[in-house]
Coordinates of C-alpha atoms in Angstrom, one line a residue:
M1 CA 7.1 -5.6 -19.7
A2 CA 3.9 -4.3 -18.1
N3 CA 2.5 -0.8 -18.5
I4 CA 4.1 1.8 -16.3
V5 CA 1.5 3.7 -14.4
L6 CA 3.8 6.1 -12.5
E7 CA 7.5 7.1 -12.6
T8 CA 9.3 8.8 -9.6
P9 CA 12.9 9.8 -9.5
R10 CA 13.9 6.4 -8.4
L11 CA 11.1 4.1 -9.1
L12 CA 8.6 2.6 -11.8
L13 CA 5.3 1.8 -10.5
R14 CA 3.6 -0.6 -12.9
Q15 CA 0.8 -3.1 -13.7
W16 CA 1.5 -6.7 -12.8
C17 CA 2.8 -9.3 -15.3
D18 CA 3.0 -13.0 -15.2
D19 CA 6.5 -13.1 -14.2
D20 CA 5.8 -11.3 -10.8
L21 CA 4.4 -14.2 -9.0
G22 CA 7.7 -15.7 -8.5
Q23 CA 9.0 -12.3 -7.2
M24 CA 6.1 -11.9 -4.8
L25 CA 6.7 -15.3 -3.5
E26 CA 10.4 -14.8 -3.1
H27 CA 10.6 -11.4 -1.8
I28 CA 7.1 -10.2 -0.4
N29 CA 5.5 -13.4 1.0
T30 CA 8.2 -13.6 3.7
P31 CA 8.2 -13.5 7.4
G32 CA 10.0 -10.1 7.5
V33 CA 7.7 -8.4 5.2
K34 CA 4.6 -10.1 6.3
K35 CA 5.3 -9.6 10.0
H36 CA 2.4 -7.0 10.5
L37 CA 0.2 -8.3 7.7
N38 CA -1.0 -11.4 9.3
G39 CA 1.9 -13.6 8.1
V40 CA 3.0 -15.6 5.1
V41 CA 0.2 -17.1 3.0
P42 CA 0.1 -20.2 0.8
P43 CA 1.4 -19.7 -2.8
D44 CA -2.0 -20.3 -4.3
Q45 CA -3.3 -17.3 -2.1
V46 CA -0.5 -15.1 -3.4
A47 CA -1.5 -15.9 -6.9
T48 CA -5.1 -15.2 -6.2
N49 CA -4.1 -11.8 -4.6
L50 CA -1.9 -11.1 -7.7
Q51 CA -4.8 -11.7 -10.0
R52 CA -7.2 -9.7 -8.0
M53 CA -4.8 -6.8 -8.1
R54 CA -4.7 -7.1 -11.9
D55 CA -8.4 -7.4 -12.2
N56 CA -9.0 -4.3 -10.0
F57 CA -6.7 -2.2 -12.1
D58 CA -8.7 -3.2 -15.3
E59 CA -12.0 -2.8 -13.5
L60 CA -11.4 0.3 -11.3
G61 CA -8.4 2.0 -12.8
F62 CA -6.5 1.5 -9.7
A63 CA -4.8 -1.2 -7.5
F64 CA -1.6 -2.1 -5.8
L65 CA 1.3 -1.7 -8.4
A66 CA 4.5 -3.5 -8.9
V67 CA 7.4 -1.4 -7.7
E68 CA 10.7 -1.4 -9.6
R69 CA 13.9 0.4 -8.9
K70 CA 14.7 2.3 -12.2
A71 CA 18.3 2.0 -12.0
D72 CA 18.5 -1.7 -12.2
G73 CA 15.0 -2.9 -12.7
L74 CA 15.0 -4.8 -9.2
F75 CA 11.7 -5.9 -8.0
L76 CA 11.1 -3.9 -4.7
G77 CA 7.6 -4.8 -3.9
S78 CA 4.2 -3.2 -4.2
A79 CA 2.4 0.2 -3.4
G80 CA -0.9 1.3 -4.4
F81 CA -4.7 1.8 -3.7
A82 CA -7.5 -0.5 -2.5
I83 CA -11.0 -0.4 -1.3
I84 CA -11.4 -0.8 2.5
E85 CA -13.7 -3.9 2.8
T86 CA -12.6 -5.1 6.2
P87 CA -15.9 -6.1 7.9
A88 CA -14.7 -4.9 11.3
A89 CA -13.8 -1.4 9.9
P90 CA -16.0 1.5 11.0
A91 CA -18.9 2.3 8.7
L92 CA -17.2 5.5 7.7
L93 CA -14.4 3.6 6.3
Q94 CA -16.4 0.9 4.3
G95 CA -15.8 1.4 0.6
A96 CA -13.3 4.2 1.2
V97 CA -9.8 4.2 -0.5
Q98 CA -6.9 3.4 1.2
I99 CA -3.2 3.5 0.4
G100 CA -0.6 1.0 1.2
W101 CA 2.8 -0.6 0.4
Q102 CA 4.8 -3.7 1.2
L103 CA 8.6 -3.7 0.3
R104 CA 11.2 -6.6 0.4
V105 CA 13.3 -6.4 3.4
D106 CA 16.4 -5.4 1.9
A107 CA 14.6 -2.4 0.4
Q108 CA 13.1 -1.0 3.5
G109 CA 14.5 2.1 5.3
Q110 CA 15.8 3.7 2.0
G111 CA 12.7 6.1 1.4
Y112 CA 11.3 4.1 -1.4
A113 CA 7.7 3.6 0.5
T114 CA 7.6 7.5 1.0
E115 CA 8.7 8.1 -2.6
A116 CA 6.2 5.7 -4.2
A117 CA 3.4 6.8 -1.8
S118 CA 3.8 10.5 -2.3
H119 CA 3.5 10.0 -6.0
L120 CA 0.5 7.8 -5.6
L121 CA -1.3 10.3 -3.4
A122 CA -0.7 13.0 -6.0
H123 CA -2.2 10.6 -8.7
G124 CA -5.1 9.6 -6.7
F125 CA -6.0 13.3 -5.9
T126 CA -5.5 14.6 -9.5
R127 CA -6.5 11.6 -11.7
H128 CA -9.2 10.1 -9.4
N129 CA -10.2 13.3 -7.6
W130 CA -10.7 11.5 -4.4
P131 CA -11.4 13.8 -1.6
I132 CA -9.7 12.0 1.2
I133 CA -7.3 8.8 1.3
Y134 CA -6.9 6.5 4.3
S135 CA -4.0 4.2 5.4
Q136 CA -4.2 1.5 7.9
T137 CA -1.4 -0.1 10.1
S138 CA -0.9 -1.2 13.6
E139 CA 1.0 0.6 16.5
S140 CA 3.7 -2.2 16.4
N141 CA 4.4 -1.3 12.8
R142 CA 6.3 1.9 13.5
P143 CA 8.0 2.1 10.2
S144 CA 4.7 2.1 8.5
W145 CA 3.2 4.9 10.5
R146 CA 6.4 6.9 10.3
V147 CA 5.9 6.9 6.6
M148 CA 2.4 8.1 7.0
Q149 CA 3.7 10.9 9.1
R150 CA 6.1 11.9 6.3
L151 CA 3.3 11.9 3.8
G152 CA 1.4 14.5 5.9
M153 CA -1.2 12.1 7.1
T154 CA -3.2 12.8 10.2
R155 CA -3.7 10.2 12.7
R156 CA -7.5 9.2 13.1
A157 CA -7.6 7.5 16.5
E158 CA -11.4 7.9 16.5
L159 CA -11.6 5.5 13.6
D160 CA -9.2 2.7 15.0
Y161 CA -10.8 -0.5 15.2
A162 CA -10.0 -4.1 16.4
D163 CA -9.8 -6.7 13.7
D164 CA -10.0 -10.3 15.1
V165 CA -8.2 -11.5 11.8
F166 CA -5.0 -10.2 13.2
P167 CA -3.2 -11.1 16.4
T168 CA -3.4 -9.0 19.4
E169 CA 0.1 -7.4 19.0
D170 CA -1.3 -5.9 15.6
N171 CA -4.5 -4.6 17.2
P172 CA -6.1 -2.1 17.1
T173 CA -5.8 -1.1 13.5
M174 CA -4.6 2.4 13.4
I175 CA -6.3 4.8 10.8
W176 CA -4.4 7.8 9.2
S177 CA -5.9 10.0 6.5
V178 CA -5.0 13.0 4.2
S179 CA -7.5 15.0 2.3
Q180 CA -7.0 16.4 -1.2
E181 CA -6.9 19.9 0.4
E182 CA -4.3 19.0 3.0
F183 CA -2.1 17.4 0.4
V184 CA -2.1 20.2 -2.1
Q185 CA -1.1 22.6 0.7
K186 CA 2.1 20.5 1.3

């Protein structure tokens, strides 16, 4: 089993292991999960992305992590941090830290994303001492931005941007943020 990074009441957030590729292909690289994330990608791209997350954790000390349900070890998806590198993003966002999540369809709507992300935010502010953490979604992905609202994030419309990598219905990219100070006050 891979190293556990965070534990919540219902979840384990852990580093990736070799067995996770099959789980990602079966449960995350699906039309239902990737609907607002530019669609399903070829298996070799999933493998490359998984290796990049493993490398990022080793090099940076953070990345997207595997999410498991504690009660039965069920693989639910991923949640974690990444550096914003999207060329279309405004200069203020370039190199900034973002939080995100993607959960298998049968795990959505049960509070897992909010639970994982709230613990991740606390971890990011205490362990990494980041002053602000951003999140990105599209207006059409209402469940995602509702999680952002529950996390106490603030809508940052002045930072929204069009990303031609995504289809029209998923543009513009909506930006949300929460500062360390705002999060601590929660």
